[in-house]
mmCIF file of C-alpha atoms and ligand atoms in Angstrom:
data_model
loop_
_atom_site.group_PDB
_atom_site.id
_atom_site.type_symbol
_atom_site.label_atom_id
_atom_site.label_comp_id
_atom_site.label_asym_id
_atom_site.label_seq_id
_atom_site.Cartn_x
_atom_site.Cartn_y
_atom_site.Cartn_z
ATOM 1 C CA UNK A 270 -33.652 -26.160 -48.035
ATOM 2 C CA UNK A 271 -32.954 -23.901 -45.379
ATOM 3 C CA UNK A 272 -33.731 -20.155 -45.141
ATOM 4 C CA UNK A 273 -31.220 -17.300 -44.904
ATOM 5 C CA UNK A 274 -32.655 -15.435 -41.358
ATOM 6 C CA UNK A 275 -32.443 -11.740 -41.368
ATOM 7 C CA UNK A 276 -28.985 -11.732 -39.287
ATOM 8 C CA UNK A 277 -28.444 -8.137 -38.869
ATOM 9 C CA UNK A 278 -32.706 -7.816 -37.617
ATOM 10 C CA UNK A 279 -31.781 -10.327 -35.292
ATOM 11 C CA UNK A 280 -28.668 -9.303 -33.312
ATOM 12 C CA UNK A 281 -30.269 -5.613 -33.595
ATOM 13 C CA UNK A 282 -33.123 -7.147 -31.610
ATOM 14 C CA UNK A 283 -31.169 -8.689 -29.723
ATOM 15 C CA UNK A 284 -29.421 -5.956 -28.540
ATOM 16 C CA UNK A 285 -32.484 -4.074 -27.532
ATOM 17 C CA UNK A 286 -32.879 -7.020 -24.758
ATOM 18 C CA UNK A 287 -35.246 -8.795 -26.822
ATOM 19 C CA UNK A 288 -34.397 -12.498 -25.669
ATOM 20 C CA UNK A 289 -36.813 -14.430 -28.379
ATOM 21 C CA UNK A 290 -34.186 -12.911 -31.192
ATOM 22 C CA UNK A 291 -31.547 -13.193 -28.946
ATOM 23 C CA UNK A 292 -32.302 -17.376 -28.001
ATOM 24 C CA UNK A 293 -32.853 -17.396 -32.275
ATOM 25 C CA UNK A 294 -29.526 -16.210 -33.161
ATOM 26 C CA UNK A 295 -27.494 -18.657 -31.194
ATOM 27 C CA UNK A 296 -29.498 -20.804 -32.365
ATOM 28 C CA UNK A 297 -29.028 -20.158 -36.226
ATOM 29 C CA UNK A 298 -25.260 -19.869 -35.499
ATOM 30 C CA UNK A 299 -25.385 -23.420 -34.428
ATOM 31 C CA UNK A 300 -27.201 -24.786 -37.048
ATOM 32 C CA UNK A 301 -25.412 -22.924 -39.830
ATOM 33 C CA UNK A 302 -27.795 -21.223 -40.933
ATOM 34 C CA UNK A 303 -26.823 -19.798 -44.725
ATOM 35 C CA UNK A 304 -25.026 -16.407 -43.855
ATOM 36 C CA UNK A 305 -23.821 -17.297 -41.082
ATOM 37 C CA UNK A 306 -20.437 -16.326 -41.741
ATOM 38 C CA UNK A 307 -21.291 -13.087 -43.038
ATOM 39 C CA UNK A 308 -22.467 -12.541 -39.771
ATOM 40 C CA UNK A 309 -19.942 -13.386 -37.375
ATOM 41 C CA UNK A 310 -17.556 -10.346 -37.753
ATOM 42 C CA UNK A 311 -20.801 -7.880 -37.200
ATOM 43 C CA UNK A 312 -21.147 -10.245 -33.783
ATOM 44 C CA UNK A 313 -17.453 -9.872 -32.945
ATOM 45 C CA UNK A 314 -16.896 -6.235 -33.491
ATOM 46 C CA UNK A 315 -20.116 -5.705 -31.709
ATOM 47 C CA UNK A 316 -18.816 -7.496 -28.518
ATOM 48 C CA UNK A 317 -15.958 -7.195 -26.095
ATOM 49 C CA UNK A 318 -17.950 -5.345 -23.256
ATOM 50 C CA UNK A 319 -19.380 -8.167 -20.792
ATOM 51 C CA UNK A 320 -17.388 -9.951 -18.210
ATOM 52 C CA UNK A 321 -17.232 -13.579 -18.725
ATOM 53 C CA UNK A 322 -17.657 -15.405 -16.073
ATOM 54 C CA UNK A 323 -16.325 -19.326 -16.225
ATOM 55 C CA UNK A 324 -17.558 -21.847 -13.729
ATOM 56 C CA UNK A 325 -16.152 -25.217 -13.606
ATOM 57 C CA UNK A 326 -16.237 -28.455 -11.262
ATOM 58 C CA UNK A 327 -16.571 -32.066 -10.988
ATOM 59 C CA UNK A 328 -19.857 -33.019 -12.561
ATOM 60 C CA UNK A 329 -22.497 -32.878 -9.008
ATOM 61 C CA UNK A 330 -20.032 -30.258 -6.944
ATOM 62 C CA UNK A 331 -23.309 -27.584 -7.310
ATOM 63 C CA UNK A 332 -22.309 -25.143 -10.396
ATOM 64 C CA UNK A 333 -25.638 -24.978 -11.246
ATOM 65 C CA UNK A 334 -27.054 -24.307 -8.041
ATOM 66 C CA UNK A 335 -24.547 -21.736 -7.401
ATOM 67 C CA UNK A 336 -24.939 -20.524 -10.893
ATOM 68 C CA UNK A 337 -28.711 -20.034 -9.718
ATOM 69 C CA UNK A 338 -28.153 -18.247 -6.610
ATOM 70 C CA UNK A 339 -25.049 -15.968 -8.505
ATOM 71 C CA UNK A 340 -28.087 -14.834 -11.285
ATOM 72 C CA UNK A 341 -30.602 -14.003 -7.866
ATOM 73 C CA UNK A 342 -28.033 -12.605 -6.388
ATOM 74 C CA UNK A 343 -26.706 -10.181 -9.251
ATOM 75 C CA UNK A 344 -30.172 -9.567 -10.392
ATOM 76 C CA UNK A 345 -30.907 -8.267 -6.549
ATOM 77 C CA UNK A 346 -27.637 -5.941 -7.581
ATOM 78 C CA UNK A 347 -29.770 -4.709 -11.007
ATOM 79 C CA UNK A 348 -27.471 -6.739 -13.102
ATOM 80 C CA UNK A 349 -28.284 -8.226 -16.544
ATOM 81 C CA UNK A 350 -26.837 -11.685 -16.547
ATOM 82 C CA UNK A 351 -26.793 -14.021 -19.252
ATOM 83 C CA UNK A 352 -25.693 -17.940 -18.590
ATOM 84 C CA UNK A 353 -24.364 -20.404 -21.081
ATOM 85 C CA UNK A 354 -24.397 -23.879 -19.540
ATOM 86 C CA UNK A 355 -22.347 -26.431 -21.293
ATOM 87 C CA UNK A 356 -23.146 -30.242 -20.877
ATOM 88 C CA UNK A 357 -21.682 -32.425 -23.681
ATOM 89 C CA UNK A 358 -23.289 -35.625 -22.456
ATOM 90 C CA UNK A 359 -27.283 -34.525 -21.797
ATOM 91 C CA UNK A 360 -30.063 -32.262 -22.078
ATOM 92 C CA UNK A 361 -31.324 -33.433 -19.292
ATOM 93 C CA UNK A 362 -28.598 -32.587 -17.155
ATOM 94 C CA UNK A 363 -26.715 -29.039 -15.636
ATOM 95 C CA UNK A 364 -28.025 -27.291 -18.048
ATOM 96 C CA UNK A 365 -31.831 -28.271 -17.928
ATOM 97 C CA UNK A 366 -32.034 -28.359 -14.621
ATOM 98 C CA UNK A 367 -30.470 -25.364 -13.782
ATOM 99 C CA UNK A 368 -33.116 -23.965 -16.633
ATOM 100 C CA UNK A 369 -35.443 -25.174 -14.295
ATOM 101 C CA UNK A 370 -34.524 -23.902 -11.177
ATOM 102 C CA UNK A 371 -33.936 -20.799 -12.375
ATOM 103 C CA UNK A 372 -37.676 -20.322 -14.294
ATOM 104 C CA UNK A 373 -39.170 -21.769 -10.913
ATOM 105 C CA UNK A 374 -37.645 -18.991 -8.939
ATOM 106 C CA UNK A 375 -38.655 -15.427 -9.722
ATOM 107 C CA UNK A 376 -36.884 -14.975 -12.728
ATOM 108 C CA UNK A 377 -39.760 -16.830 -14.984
ATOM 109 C CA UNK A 378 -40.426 -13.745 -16.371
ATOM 110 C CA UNK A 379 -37.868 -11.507 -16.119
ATOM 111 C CA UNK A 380 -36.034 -9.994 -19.092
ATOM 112 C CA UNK A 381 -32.828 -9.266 -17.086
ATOM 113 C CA UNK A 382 -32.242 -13.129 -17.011
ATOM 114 C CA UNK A 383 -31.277 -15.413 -20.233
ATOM 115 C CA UNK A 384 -29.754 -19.077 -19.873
ATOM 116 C CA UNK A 385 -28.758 -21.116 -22.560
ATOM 117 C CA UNK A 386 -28.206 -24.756 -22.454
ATOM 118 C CA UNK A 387 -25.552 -26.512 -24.972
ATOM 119 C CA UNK A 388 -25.301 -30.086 -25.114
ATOM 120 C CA UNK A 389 -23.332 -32.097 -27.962
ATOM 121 C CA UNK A 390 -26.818 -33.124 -29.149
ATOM 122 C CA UNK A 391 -28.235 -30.747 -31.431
ATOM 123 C CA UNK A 392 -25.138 -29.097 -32.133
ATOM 124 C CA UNK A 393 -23.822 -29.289 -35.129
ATOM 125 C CA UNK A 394 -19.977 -29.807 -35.237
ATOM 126 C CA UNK A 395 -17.997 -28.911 -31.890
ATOM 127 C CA UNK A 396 -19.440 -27.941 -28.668
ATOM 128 C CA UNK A 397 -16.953 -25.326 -28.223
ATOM 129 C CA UNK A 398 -17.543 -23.607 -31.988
ATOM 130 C CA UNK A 399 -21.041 -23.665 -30.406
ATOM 131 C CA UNK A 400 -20.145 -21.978 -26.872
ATOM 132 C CA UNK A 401 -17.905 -19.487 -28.354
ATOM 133 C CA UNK A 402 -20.710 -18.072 -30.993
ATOM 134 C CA UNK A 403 -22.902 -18.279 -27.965
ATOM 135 C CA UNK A 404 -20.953 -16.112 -25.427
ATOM 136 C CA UNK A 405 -19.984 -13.935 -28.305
ATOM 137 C CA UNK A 406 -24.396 -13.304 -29.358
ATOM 138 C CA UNK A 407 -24.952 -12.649 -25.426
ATOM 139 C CA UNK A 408 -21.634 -9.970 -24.997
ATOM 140 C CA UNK A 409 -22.466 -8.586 -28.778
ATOM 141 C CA UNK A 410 -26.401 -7.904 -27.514
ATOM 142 C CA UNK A 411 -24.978 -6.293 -24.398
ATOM 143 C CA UNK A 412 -25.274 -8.744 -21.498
ATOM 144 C CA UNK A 413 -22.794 -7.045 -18.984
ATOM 145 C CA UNK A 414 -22.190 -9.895 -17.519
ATOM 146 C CA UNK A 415 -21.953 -14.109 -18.957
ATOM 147 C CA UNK A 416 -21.470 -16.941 -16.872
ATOM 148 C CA UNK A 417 -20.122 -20.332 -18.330
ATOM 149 C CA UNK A 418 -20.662 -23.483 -16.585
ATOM 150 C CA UNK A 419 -18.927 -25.616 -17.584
ATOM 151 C CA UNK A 420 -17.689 -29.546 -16.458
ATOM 152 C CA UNK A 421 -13.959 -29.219 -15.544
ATOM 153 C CA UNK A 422 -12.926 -32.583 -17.312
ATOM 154 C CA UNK A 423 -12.333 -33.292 -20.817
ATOM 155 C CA UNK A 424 -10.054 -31.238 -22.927
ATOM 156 C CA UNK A 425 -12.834 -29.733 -24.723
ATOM 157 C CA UNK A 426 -14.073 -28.026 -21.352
ATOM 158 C CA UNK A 427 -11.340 -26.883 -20.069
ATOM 159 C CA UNK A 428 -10.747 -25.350 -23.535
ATOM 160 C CA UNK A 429 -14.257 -23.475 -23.147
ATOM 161 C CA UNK A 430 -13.460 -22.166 -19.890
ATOM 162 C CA UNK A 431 -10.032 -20.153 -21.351
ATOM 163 C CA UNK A 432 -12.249 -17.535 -23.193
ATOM 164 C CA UNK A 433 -13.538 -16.410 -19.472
ATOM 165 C CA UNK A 434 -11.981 -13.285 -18.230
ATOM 166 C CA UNK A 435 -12.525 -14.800 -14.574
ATOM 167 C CA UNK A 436 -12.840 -17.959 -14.003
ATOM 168 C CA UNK A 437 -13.931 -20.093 -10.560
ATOM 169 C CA UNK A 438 -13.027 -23.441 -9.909
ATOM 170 C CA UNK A 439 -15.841 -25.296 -7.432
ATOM 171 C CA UNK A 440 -14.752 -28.429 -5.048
ATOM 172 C CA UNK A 441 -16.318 -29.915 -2.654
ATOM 173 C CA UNK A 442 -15.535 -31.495 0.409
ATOM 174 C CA UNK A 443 -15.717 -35.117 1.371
ATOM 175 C CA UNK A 444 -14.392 -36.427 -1.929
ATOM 176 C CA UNK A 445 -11.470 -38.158 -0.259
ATOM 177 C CA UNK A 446 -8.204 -36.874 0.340
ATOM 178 C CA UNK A 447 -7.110 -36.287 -3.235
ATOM 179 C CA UNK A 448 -7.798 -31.915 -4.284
ATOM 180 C CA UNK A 449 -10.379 -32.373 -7.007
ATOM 181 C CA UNK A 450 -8.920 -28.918 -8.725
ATOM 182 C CA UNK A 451 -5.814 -30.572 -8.783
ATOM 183 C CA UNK A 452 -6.649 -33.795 -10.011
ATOM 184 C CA UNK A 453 -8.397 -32.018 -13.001
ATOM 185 C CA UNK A 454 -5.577 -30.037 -14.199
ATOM 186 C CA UNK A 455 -7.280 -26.729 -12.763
ATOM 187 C CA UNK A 456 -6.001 -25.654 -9.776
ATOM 188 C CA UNK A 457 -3.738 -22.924 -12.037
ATOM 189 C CA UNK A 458 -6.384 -21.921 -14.056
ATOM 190 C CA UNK A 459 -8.649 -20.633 -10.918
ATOM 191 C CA UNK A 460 -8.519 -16.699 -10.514
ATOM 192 C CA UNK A 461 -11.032 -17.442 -7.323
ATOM 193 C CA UNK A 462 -11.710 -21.152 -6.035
ATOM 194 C CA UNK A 463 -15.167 -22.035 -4.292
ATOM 195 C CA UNK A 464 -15.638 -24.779 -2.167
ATOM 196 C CA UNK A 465 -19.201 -25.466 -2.162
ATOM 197 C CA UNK A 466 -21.714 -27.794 0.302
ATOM 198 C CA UNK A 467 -19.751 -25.835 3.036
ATOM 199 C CA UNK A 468 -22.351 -27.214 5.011
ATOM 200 C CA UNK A 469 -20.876 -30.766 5.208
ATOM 201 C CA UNK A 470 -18.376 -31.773 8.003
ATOM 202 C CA UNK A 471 -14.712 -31.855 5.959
ATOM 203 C CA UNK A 472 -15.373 -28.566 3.990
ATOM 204 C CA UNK A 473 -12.442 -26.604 6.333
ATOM 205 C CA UNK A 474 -10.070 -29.486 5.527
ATOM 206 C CA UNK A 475 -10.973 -28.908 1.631
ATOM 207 C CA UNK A 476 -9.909 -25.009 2.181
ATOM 208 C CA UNK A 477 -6.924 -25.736 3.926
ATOM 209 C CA UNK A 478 -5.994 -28.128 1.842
ATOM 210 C CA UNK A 479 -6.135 -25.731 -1.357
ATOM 211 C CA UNK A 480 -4.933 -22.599 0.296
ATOM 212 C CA UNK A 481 -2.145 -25.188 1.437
ATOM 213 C CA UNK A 482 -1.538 -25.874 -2.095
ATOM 214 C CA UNK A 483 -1.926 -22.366 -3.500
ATOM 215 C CA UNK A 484 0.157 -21.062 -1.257
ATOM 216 C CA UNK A 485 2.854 -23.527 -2.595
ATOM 217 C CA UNK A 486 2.111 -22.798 -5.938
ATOM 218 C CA UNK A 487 2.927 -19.180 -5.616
ATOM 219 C CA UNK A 488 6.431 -20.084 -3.774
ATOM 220 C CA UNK A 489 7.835 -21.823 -6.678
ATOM 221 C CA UNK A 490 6.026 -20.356 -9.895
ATOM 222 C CA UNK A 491 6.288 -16.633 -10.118
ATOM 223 C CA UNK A 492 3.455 -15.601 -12.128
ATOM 224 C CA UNK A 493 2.533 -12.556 -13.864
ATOM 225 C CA UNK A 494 -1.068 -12.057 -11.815
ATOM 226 C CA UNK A 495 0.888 -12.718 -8.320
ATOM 227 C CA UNK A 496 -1.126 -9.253 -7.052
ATOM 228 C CA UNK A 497 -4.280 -11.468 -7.298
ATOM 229 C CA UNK A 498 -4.415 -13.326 -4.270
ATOM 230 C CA UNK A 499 -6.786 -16.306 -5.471
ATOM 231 C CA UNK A 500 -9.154 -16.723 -2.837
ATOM 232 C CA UNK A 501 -10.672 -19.673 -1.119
ATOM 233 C CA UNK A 502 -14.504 -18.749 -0.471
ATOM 234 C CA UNK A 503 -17.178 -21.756 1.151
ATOM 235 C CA UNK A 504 -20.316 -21.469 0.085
ATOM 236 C CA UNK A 505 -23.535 -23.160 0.231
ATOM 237 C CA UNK A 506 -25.154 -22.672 -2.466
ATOM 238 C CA UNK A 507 -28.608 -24.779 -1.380
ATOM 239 C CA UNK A 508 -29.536 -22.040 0.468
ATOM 240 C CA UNK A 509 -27.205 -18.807 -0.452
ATOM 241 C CA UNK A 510 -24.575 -18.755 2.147
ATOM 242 C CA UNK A 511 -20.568 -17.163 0.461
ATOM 243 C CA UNK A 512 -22.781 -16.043 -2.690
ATOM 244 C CA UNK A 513 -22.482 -12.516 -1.755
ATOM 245 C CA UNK A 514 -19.056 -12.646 -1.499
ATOM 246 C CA UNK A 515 -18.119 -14.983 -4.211
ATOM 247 C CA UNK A 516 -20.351 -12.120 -6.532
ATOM 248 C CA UNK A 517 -17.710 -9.507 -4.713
ATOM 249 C CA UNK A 518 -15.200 -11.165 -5.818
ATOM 250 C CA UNK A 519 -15.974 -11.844 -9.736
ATOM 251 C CA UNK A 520 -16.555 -8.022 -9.125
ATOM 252 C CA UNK A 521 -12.718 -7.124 -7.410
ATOM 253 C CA UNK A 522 -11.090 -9.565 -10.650
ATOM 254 C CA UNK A 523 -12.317 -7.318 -13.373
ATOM 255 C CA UNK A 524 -11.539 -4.452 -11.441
ATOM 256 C CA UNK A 525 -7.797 -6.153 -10.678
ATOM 257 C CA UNK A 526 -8.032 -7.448 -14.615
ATOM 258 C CA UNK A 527 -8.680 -3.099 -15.713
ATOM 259 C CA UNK A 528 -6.849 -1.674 -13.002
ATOM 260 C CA UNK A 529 -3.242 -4.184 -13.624
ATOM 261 C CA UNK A 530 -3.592 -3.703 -17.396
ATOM 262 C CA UNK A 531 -3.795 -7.715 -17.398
ATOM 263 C CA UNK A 532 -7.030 -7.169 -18.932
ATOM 264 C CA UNK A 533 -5.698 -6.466 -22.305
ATOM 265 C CA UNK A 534 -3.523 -9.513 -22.121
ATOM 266 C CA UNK A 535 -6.240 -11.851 -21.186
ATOM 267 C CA UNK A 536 -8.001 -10.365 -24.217
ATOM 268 C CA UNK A 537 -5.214 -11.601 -26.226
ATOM 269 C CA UNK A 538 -5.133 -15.068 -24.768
ATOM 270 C CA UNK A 539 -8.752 -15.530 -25.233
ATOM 271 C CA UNK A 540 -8.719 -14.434 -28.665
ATOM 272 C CA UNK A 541 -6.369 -17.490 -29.201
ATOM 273 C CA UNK A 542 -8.123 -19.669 -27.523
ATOM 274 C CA UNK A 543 -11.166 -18.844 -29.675
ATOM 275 C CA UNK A 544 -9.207 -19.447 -32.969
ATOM 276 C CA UNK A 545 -7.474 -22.390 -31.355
ATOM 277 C CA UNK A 546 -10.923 -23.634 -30.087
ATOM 278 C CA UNK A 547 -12.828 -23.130 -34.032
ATOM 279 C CA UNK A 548 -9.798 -24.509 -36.163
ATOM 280 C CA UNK A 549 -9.605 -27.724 -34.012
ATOM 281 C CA UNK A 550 -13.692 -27.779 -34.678
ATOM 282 C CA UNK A 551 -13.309 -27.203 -37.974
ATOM 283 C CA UNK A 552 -10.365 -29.450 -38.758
ATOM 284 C CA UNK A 553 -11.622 -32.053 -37.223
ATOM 285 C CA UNK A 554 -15.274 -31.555 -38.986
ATOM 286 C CA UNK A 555 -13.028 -31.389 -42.626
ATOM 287 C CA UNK A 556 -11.502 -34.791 -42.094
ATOM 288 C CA UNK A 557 -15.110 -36.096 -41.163
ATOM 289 C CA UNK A 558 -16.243 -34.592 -44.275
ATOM 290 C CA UNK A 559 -17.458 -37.563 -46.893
ATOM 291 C CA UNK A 560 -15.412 -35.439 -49.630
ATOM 292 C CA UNK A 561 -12.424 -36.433 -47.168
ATOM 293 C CA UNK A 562 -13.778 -40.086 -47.057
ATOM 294 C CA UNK A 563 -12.559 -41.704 -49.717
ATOM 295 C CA UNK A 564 -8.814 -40.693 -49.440
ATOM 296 C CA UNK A 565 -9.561 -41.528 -45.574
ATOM 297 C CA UNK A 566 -10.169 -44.958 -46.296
ATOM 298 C CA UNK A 567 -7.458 -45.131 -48.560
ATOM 299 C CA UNK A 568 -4.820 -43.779 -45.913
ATOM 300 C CA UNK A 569 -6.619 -46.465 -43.446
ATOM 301 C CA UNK A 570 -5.678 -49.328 -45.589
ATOM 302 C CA UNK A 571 -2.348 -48.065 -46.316
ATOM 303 C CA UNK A 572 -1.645 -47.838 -42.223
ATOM 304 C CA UNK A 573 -3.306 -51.481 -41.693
ATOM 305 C CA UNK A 574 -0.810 -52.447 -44.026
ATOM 306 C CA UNK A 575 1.908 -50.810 -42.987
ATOM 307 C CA UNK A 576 2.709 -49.031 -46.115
ATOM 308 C CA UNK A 577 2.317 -45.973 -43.840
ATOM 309 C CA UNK A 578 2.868 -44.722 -40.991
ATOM 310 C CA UNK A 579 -0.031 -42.992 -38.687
ATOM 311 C CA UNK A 580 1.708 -39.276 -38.413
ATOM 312 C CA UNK A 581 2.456 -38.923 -42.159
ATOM 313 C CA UNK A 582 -1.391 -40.464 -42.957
ATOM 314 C CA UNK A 583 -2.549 -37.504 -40.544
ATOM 315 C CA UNK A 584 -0.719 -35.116 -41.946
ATOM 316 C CA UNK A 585 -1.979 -36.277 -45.711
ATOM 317 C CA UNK A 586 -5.487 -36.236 -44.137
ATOM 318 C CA UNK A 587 -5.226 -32.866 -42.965
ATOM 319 C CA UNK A 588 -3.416 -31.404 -46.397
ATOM 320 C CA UNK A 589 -6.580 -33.012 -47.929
ATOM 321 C CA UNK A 590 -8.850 -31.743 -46.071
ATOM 322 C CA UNK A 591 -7.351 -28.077 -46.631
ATOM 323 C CA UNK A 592 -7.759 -28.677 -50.228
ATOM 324 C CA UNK A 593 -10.969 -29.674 -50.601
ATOM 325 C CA UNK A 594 -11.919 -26.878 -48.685
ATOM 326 C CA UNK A 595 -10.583 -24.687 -50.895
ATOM 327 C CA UNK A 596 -12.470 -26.062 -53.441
HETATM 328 N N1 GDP B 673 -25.565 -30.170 0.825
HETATM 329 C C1 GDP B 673 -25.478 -29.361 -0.236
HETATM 330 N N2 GDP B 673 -25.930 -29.798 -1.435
HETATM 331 C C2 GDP B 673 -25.826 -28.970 -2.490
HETATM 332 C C3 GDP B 673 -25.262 -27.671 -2.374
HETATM 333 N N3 GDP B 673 -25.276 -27.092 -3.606
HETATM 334 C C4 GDP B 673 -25.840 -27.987 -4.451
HETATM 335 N N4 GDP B 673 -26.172 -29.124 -3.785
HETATM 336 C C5 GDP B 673 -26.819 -30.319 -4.351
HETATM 337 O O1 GDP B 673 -25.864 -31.027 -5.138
HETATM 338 C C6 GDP B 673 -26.512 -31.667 -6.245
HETATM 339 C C7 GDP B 673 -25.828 -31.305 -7.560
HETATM 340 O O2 GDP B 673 -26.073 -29.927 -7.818
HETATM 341 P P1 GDP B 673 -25.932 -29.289 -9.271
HETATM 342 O O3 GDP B 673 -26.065 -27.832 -9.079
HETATM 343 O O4 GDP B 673 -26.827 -29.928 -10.241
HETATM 344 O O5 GDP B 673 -24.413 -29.690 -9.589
HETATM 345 P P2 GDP B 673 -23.584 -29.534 -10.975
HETATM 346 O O6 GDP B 673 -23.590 -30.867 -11.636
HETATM 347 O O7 GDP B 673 -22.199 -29.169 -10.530
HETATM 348 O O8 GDP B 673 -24.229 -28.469 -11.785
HETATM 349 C C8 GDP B 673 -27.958 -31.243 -6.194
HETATM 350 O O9 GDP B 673 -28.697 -32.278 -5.570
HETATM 351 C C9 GDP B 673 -27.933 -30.014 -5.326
HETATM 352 O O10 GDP B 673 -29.153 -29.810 -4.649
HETATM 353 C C10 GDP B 673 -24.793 -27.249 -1.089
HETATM 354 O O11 GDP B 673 -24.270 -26.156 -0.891
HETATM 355 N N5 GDP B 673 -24.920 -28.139 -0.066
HETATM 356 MG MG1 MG B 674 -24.810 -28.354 -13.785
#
């Protein structure tokens, strides 16, 4: 049996910086905790304050490093920074070690600094049901600002990264001739692009190349942000080179985000991304539902045996689902 928590004690906590409440309210979303979805529109309306941040990249381009150095380098600016790190395949990975690297610097005990790690394991149901509660707990407790790493492949990431306000896409040179950004579907979806490990010998081919491309993009698709030139900014994050700037920047999009009126219209495309992100989690956790099972298996024999076809199975799999929800 599990026990109710005291939801509205915790996200009041929360909100007065205290991180243990904060850390235990995430993690009660995630596991369901009863209540739970009393809770959510008190964490909602509470929100819509903090600018998310997304950072995404080939697994190894440096996020987390660079997530490391953004946190020392907005702290040094007397900024409150929260950071959700997504990782679907490991604890051990991104997230942990940028945990790491982050508690051996300076920040071990400072209350300005919280990062969460999210990793399929332990989560129950989707990662990005999971990410979405947890950026919505840091902006509802006041975090001004929340960065999301993120790994820019997979559907499921790239879904994560569309309820950032700004998002950076991070390369890095020497990965051959193909444009990584490109290759992973996200060279639109950049408002600023970082090449990191600036320090190795092809990083001014890697900017030309995607200012090259860029540049192209904005000839033949005229989009709505067109007054946002997306930069190209090399950093290395190892030892803090570009971070400066690359913090500027995140700073000049939400001003260019208020000041264009865009801001409101990126609200509403996140808030569909968010619904689009939960109902896909929580379709997809229906039809794995053992209530579902037994028509499941059903609808798999009748497909095997080509009584049925696959779409018209779904779509009974899905009306049953709905129903015994409803139940
Ligand atoms: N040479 C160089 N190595 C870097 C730089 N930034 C990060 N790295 C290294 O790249 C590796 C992957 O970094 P990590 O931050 O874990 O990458 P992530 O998987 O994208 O989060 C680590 O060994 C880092 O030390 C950089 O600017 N230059
Ligand atoms: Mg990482």
């Amino acid at each position: 049996v599990t026990v109710a928590p005291d939801w509205k004690d915790l996200l009041a906590r929360a909100a007065q910086g205290h991180i243990a409440s904060t850390a235990r309210l995430i993690s009660a979303l995630e596991a369901r905790l009863p209540g739970r979805e009393d809770a959510l529109p008190g964490i909602y309306s509470a929100g819509g304050q903090a600018h998310v941040i997304g950072i995404t990249g080939a697994p190894g381009a440096g996020k987390s490093t660079l997530v490391a150095a953004l946190v020392m380098e907005l702290r040094r600016r007397g900024q409150r920074v929260g950071v959700v790190a997504v990782d679907p395949s490991s604890t051990l990975s991104g997230g942990a070690i940028l945990g790491d690297r982050i508690r051996m610097q300076q920040h071990a005990l400072d209350p300005g600094v919280y990062v969460r790690s999210m990793s399929t394991r332990g989560t129950l149901g989707g990662l990005s049901r999971a990410t979405v509660d947890a950026v919505a707990v840091l902006d509802a407790a006041g975090w001004p600002v929340v960065i999301v790493e993120t790994i820019g492949v997979g559907q499921d990431e790239v879904d994560i990264i569309r309820i950032a306000q700004t998002t950076a896409i991070v390369s890095v040179p020497g990965l051959g001739d193909d444009i990584q950004a490109i290759k992973a579907g996200l060279l639109e979806v950049g408002d600023i692009h970082v090449v990191n490990k600036a320090d190795r010998p092809d990083a001014n081919k890697t900017i030309s190349d995607l200012l090259h491309n860029l540049t192209l993009r904005r000839q033949f698709h005229d989009t709505s942000a067109a007054d946002w030139a997306v930069p190209v900014m090399p950093t290395i994050a190892l030892d803090g080179t570009g971070i400066r700037e690359v913090a500027d920047a995140f700073a000049a999009h939400r001003e260019h985000l208020a000041a264009s009126g865009e801001l409101r219209s990126r609200e509403r495309a996140t808030a569909a991304a968010r619904i689009r992100n939960v109902a896909k989690d929580l379709l997809i956790e229906r039809i794995e539902d053992p209530t579902v099972g037994a028509a499941f298996e059903e609808l798999v024999d009748a497909v095997a045996a080509r009584r049925l076809d696959p779409e018209t199975a779904a779509r009974t799999l899905i009306g049953a689902a709905v129903e015994t929800r409803r139940r």
